[in-house]
């Protein structure tokens, strides 16, 4: 169970980071030919990417501390 | 006030909670430097960056990036290098480095922290920047990697590692009555050193160390890509930039660790945990990394000397024989001296610590010059249209701000070492 | 699709720099900022020397390195191909400037009024120029432009942001040519839609070989040059003393 939740947090973080960086932030690649390249598809997408990145590492905290949170 | 707790309890290890006179004097000194930096920065905020030596390329004949960016690269490079060492210590089970793991984590956090601030002070619109970056940051810009991986991921990964790795020591400290026991209880977060917890610690620290290594390498590379993928700036474009950043990060991270470890050894009188063998090990890392880096410099110079582009050639000439030659050759000499001292130390029968420290100081200053040489000469001499040569000399504001940034990092470190033991406690220390 | 560009006929250019002056007046640019700049170059040694001129506006690249590196999307390419800076979003990192091979970017290092030629807050300026001198904060330049409604014409030249030639976006959007183009006394600058074969710009390069600056850098500029390319050994006759 603990491993499952840890993996969920880690994978969730990676997915969130990748999805927001690649799909929700401003488009990647090619010669930027119009204004759409300058705007994220979802405003604050970079914040989501950063939260995702931070989540990946906090999975380790979840893994080591979780039982305590549950028991107490 | 601390004396009252001293009388009723055994001393906390490594000077935690005891603010001695020596520490206070040094702290005050850096506080003053920080204040000077803040004053300089306030001038820059009010007047604009006209108070710095930075000016536009082209008709204005200046460099729009200068001291701030050079130091930013230097700072974060040290941080990424320290992260690599932390990861290596865990992954290769290097027990000698165990006491230094926390020190290296704090070095990384402090340098990443001031690295982030170095970017902020370079910006023309720092307040707007914070909002616009989290709102609009574009993955197509190499800065996106700097923000997400170079700063946030590196900082988060190191912070998590520091926290989880320090829980056992925090639990030991929490059992001793002191003003700070609440903080130590918080940091221990319920750790009791059971077999289950030890098992989890082993598994998660291995995985986390692996992640730390990957993040440090990717992060150092993104710094390199800020320059290495720019076709429009002679002297920057090249596939060697990113790997060069990784090696220099490793080298400077190790050198910084040597310098800090030696200061702790004499400051804390800790001759056992920080014995000669620790320095021998760090010396070996420095030796290998400095030889690889010198090789990189040679490869870079040979490649750009044979390059057909007139503009690239002009930058190389400025480095080898022109305006920046003194700095280039001084930097090269410092790397060579560092490497030579490391070789001598590795083969000598006497195991002096100061030899390693001198090598580390030579290398870390050489690296700072190298960062400057990467940023500035391509801007002042790397022109593609027939502009005249430019020039750049930093003003007092830039020196003051950079001094303030360094002070900020040192203060960060000094405060940390009074709240938590800066060195890892011995495993045989009483059970939790 | 419309792709606005400029043709610069070096065979016609006499190096009078009227375009530079027109640009400064039109865009109210600060001291030492030359959104349009004309190189006056010489090559060889006297008496075998040769003089040439090279007007250098922003090249408005199709594959603009400045647009690619902008971390917040302040520098962008508009629908009709003009590369502009949203000075209301720019954070002043100057990455666009170091990435640009042409040196066309100008950063506002000081407060705007300190770098204007006249103190616009002095009421005499308006009285003596009979209202001809543009106000310090030109309302036209401060406006929002295009369907995207962004502030791209330079505005009041805010401290700490990047600026450059906008092809006079405020004029182009109302159907006028850029100020440098209409002020060129010899018609060396021609503006128009490069995709429309009937536009003046396209006609100017229809029967003459045209080239772009630094083609090998793959920036694909929308500024085309006619006439002999500048020699790689050419040097500026006088260095501009413009370091404020």
Tab-separated table of C-alpha atoms in Angstrom, chain C residues 4-180:
chain	number	residue	atom	x	y	z
C	4	UNK	CA	5.432	42.029	-44.072
C	5	UNK	CA	9.016	42.739	-44.946
C	6	UNK	CA	11.420	45.408	-46.076
C	7	UNK	CA	13.675	45.673	-49.068
C	8	UNK	CA	16.789	47.821	-48.693
C	9	UNK	CA	18.416	48.930	-51.909
C	10	UNK	CA	22.085	49.493	-51.106
C	11	UNK	CA	22.661	50.823	-54.629
C	12	UNK	CA	20.392	53.745	-53.779
C	13	UNK	CA	21.342	54.360	-50.132
C	14	UNK	CA	23.473	57.497	-49.708
C	15	UNK	CA	24.062	57.049	-45.987
C	16	UNK	CA	22.252	60.256	-44.990
C	17	UNK	CA	20.763	58.600	-41.907
C	18	UNK	CA	17.425	60.390	-42.363
C	19	UNK	CA	15.814	57.035	-41.550
C	20	UNK	CA	17.572	56.980	-38.178
C	21	UNK	CA	16.291	60.430	-37.346
C	22	UNK	CA	12.794	59.612	-38.546
C	23	UNK	CA	12.802	56.516	-36.362
C	24	UNK	CA	13.942	58.438	-33.305
C	25	UNK	CA	11.264	61.089	-33.726
C	26	UNK	CA	8.493	58.667	-34.589
C	27	UNK	CA	9.205	56.219	-31.798
C	28	UNK	CA	10.527	58.761	-29.324
C	29	UNK	CA	13.415	56.395	-28.592
C	30	UNK	CA	15.801	57.162	-25.712
C	31	UNK	CA	19.350	58.419	-26.112
C	32	UNK	CA	21.808	55.975	-27.678
C	33	UNK	CA	19.041	53.627	-28.827
C	34	UNK	CA	18.976	53.209	-32.607
C	35	UNK	CA	16.154	50.950	-33.629
C	36	UNK	CA	17.223	51.864	-37.148
C	37	UNK	CA	20.968	52.213	-37.620
C	38	UNK	CA	22.985	52.949	-40.742
C	39	UNK	CA	26.530	51.646	-40.854
C	40	UNK	CA	28.898	53.986	-42.683
C	41	UNK	CA	31.712	51.684	-43.687
C	42	UNK	CA	35.029	51.852	-45.454
C	43	UNK	CA	37.127	49.080	-46.846
C	44	UNK	CA	40.744	49.030	-47.944
C	45	UNK	CA	43.383	51.732	-47.467
C	46	UNK	CA	43.520	55.166	-49.055
C	47	UNK	CA	43.616	55.780	-51.991
C	48	UNK	CA	42.201	52.353	-52.698
C	49	UNK	CA	39.394	52.659	-50.159
C	50	UNK	CA	35.737	52.111	-50.829
C	51	UNK	CA	32.827	53.539	-48.847
C	52	UNK	CA	29.552	51.702	-48.351
C	53	UNK	CA	26.395	52.068	-46.322
C	54	UNK	CA	24.307	49.437	-44.611
C	55	UNK	CA	20.962	50.339	-43.004
C	56	UNK	CA	20.178	47.901	-40.196
C	57	UNK	CA	16.632	47.761	-38.836
C	58	UNK	CA	15.497	44.694	-36.920
C	59	UNK	CA	15.572	41.868	-39.438
C	60	UNK	CA	12.182	40.491	-38.313
C	61	UNK	CA	13.363	36.918	-38.770
C	62	UNK	CA	11.000	34.088	-39.662
C	63	UNK	CA	13.127	31.830	-37.454
C	64	UNK	CA	13.881	34.460	-34.848
C	65	UNK	CA	16.354	33.345	-32.154
C	66	UNK	CA	15.095	36.106	-29.872
C	67	UNK	CA	11.532	34.764	-30.014
C	68	UNK	CA	12.748	31.247	-29.299
C	69	UNK	CA	14.709	32.160	-26.186
C	70	UNK	CA	12.288	34.611	-24.583
C	71	UNK	CA	11.384	32.928	-21.279
C	72	UNK	CA	7.990	34.606	-20.892
C	73	UNK	CA	6.739	35.156	-24.437
C	74	UNK	CA	7.243	38.906	-24.374
C	75	UNK	CA	9.075	38.724	-27.707
C	76	UNK	CA	6.805	37.200	-30.317
C	77	UNK	CA	6.004	37.055	-34.012
C	78	UNK	CA	2.717	38.647	-35.008
C	79	UNK	CA	0.377	37.122	-37.585
C	80	UNK	CA	1.816	39.234	-40.395
C	81	UNK	CA	5.366	38.382	-39.438
C	82	UNK	CA	6.458	41.470	-37.516
C	83	UNK	CA	8.601	40.514	-34.513
C	84	UNK	CA	7.644	42.657	-31.545
C	85	UNK	CA	8.308	43.027	-27.826
C	86	UNK	CA	5.440	43.211	-25.371
C	87	UNK	CA	7.036	45.736	-23.031
C	88	UNK	CA	4.280	45.116	-20.538
C	89	UNK	CA	5.347	41.475	-20.159
C	90	UNK	CA	9.135	41.721	-20.650
C	91	UNK	CA	11.081	40.881	-17.484
C	92	UNK	CA	14.347	42.394	-18.689
C	93	UNK	CA	16.532	39.274	-18.779
C	94	UNK	CA	18.181	40.364	-22.065
C	95	UNK	CA	18.365	36.810	-23.400
C	96	UNK	CA	16.839	38.017	-26.700
C	97	UNK	CA	19.688	40.478	-26.997
C	98	UNK	CA	22.508	37.992	-26.501
C	99	UNK	CA	20.816	35.512	-28.854
C	100	UNK	CA	20.371	38.018	-31.696
C	101	UNK	CA	23.212	37.965	-34.249
C	102	UNK	CA	22.299	41.421	-35.597
C	103	UNK	CA	22.624	43.533	-32.438
C	104	UNK	CA	19.265	45.273	-32.868
C	105	UNK	CA	18.045	45.151	-29.284
C	106	UNK	CA	18.136	48.089	-26.911
C	107	UNK	CA	17.527	47.724	-23.208
C	108	UNK	CA	16.239	50.599	-21.109
C	109	UNK	CA	19.070	50.928	-18.619
C	110	UNK	CA	17.715	54.084	-17.019
C	111	UNK	CA	14.479	55.837	-16.201
C	112	UNK	CA	12.911	57.025	-19.436
C	113	UNK	CA	13.056	60.756	-18.750
C	114	UNK	CA	16.783	60.603	-18.010
C	115	UNK	CA	17.433	59.253	-21.472
C	116	UNK	CA	15.145	61.470	-23.518
C	117	UNK	CA	16.727	64.307	-25.462
C	118	UNK	CA	14.379	66.856	-23.983
C	119	UNK	CA	12.816	66.962	-20.593
C	120	UNK	CA	9.275	66.270	-21.626
C	121	UNK	CA	7.952	67.321	-18.275
C	122	UNK	CA	9.135	70.856	-18.978
C	123	UNK	CA	6.086	72.757	-20.306
C	124	UNK	CA	8.349	74.933	-22.487
C	125	UNK	CA	9.089	71.972	-24.732
C	126	UNK	CA	5.526	71.764	-25.905
C	127	UNK	CA	5.123	75.542	-26.196
C	128	UNK	CA	8.262	76.100	-28.266
C	129	UNK	CA	7.742	73.143	-30.519
C	130	UNK	CA	4.098	74.121	-30.953
C	131	UNK	CA	3.052	70.659	-30.011
C	132	UNK	CA	5.238	69.041	-32.707
C	133	UNK	CA	7.549	67.264	-30.277
C	134	UNK	CA	5.855	64.050	-29.218
C	135	UNK	CA	4.884	63.939	-25.579
C	136	UNK	CA	7.052	61.965	-23.211
C	137	UNK	CA	4.345	59.374	-22.951
C	138	UNK	CA	3.055	59.163	-26.471
C	139	UNK	CA	-0.468	57.732	-26.135
C	140	UNK	CA	-0.208	56.086	-29.542
C	141	UNK	CA	2.947	54.189	-28.612
C	142	UNK	CA	1.393	53.131	-25.318
C	143	UNK	CA	-1.613	51.543	-27.014
C	144	UNK	CA	-2.517	47.918	-27.559
C	145	UNK	CA	-2.211	46.508	-31.044
C	146	UNK	CA	-3.515	43.738	-33.238
C	147	UNK	CA	-6.100	41.074	-32.544
C	148	UNK	CA	-3.970	39.944	-29.596
C	149	UNK	CA	-4.258	43.433	-28.043
C	150	UNK	CA	-0.753	43.655	-26.614
C	151	UNK	CA	1.488	46.623	-25.880
C	152	UNK	CA	4.186	46.342	-28.489
C	153	UNK	CA	4.978	49.849	-29.759
C	154	UNK	CA	7.463	50.864	-27.080
C	155	UNK	CA	5.135	53.028	-24.997
C	156	UNK	CA	6.921	55.408	-22.647
C	157	UNK	CA	10.153	53.360	-22.753
C	158	UNK	CA	9.788	51.794	-19.337
C	159	UNK	CA	12.980	51.248	-17.335
C	160	UNK	CA	14.230	47.658	-17.280
C	161	UNK	CA	12.598	46.271	-20.418
C	162	UNK	CA	13.881	45.415	-23.886
C	163	UNK	CA	12.936	47.297	-27.018
C	164	UNK	CA	13.756	47.263	-30.698
C	165	UNK	CA	12.474	48.228	-34.144
C	166	UNK	CA	8.774	47.389	-34.471
C	167	UNK	CA	8.489	48.169	-38.203
C	168	UNK	CA	6.428	51.038	-36.730
C	169	UNK	CA	3.673	48.623	-35.817
C	170	UNK	CA	1.382	51.511	-34.866
C	171	UNK	CA	1.666	52.968	-38.375
C	172	UNK	CA	1.514	49.661	-40.210
C	173	UNK	CA	-1.654	48.688	-38.354
C	174	UNK	CA	-3.329	51.800	-39.666
C	175	UNK	CA	-2.176	51.213	-43.219
C	176	UNK	CA	0.911	53.446	-43.245
C	177	UNK	CA	4.506	52.558	-44.059
C	178	UNK	CA	7.187	52.693	-41.334
C	179	UNK	CA	8.639	56.133	-40.607
C	180	UNK	CA	12.093	55.255	-41.986
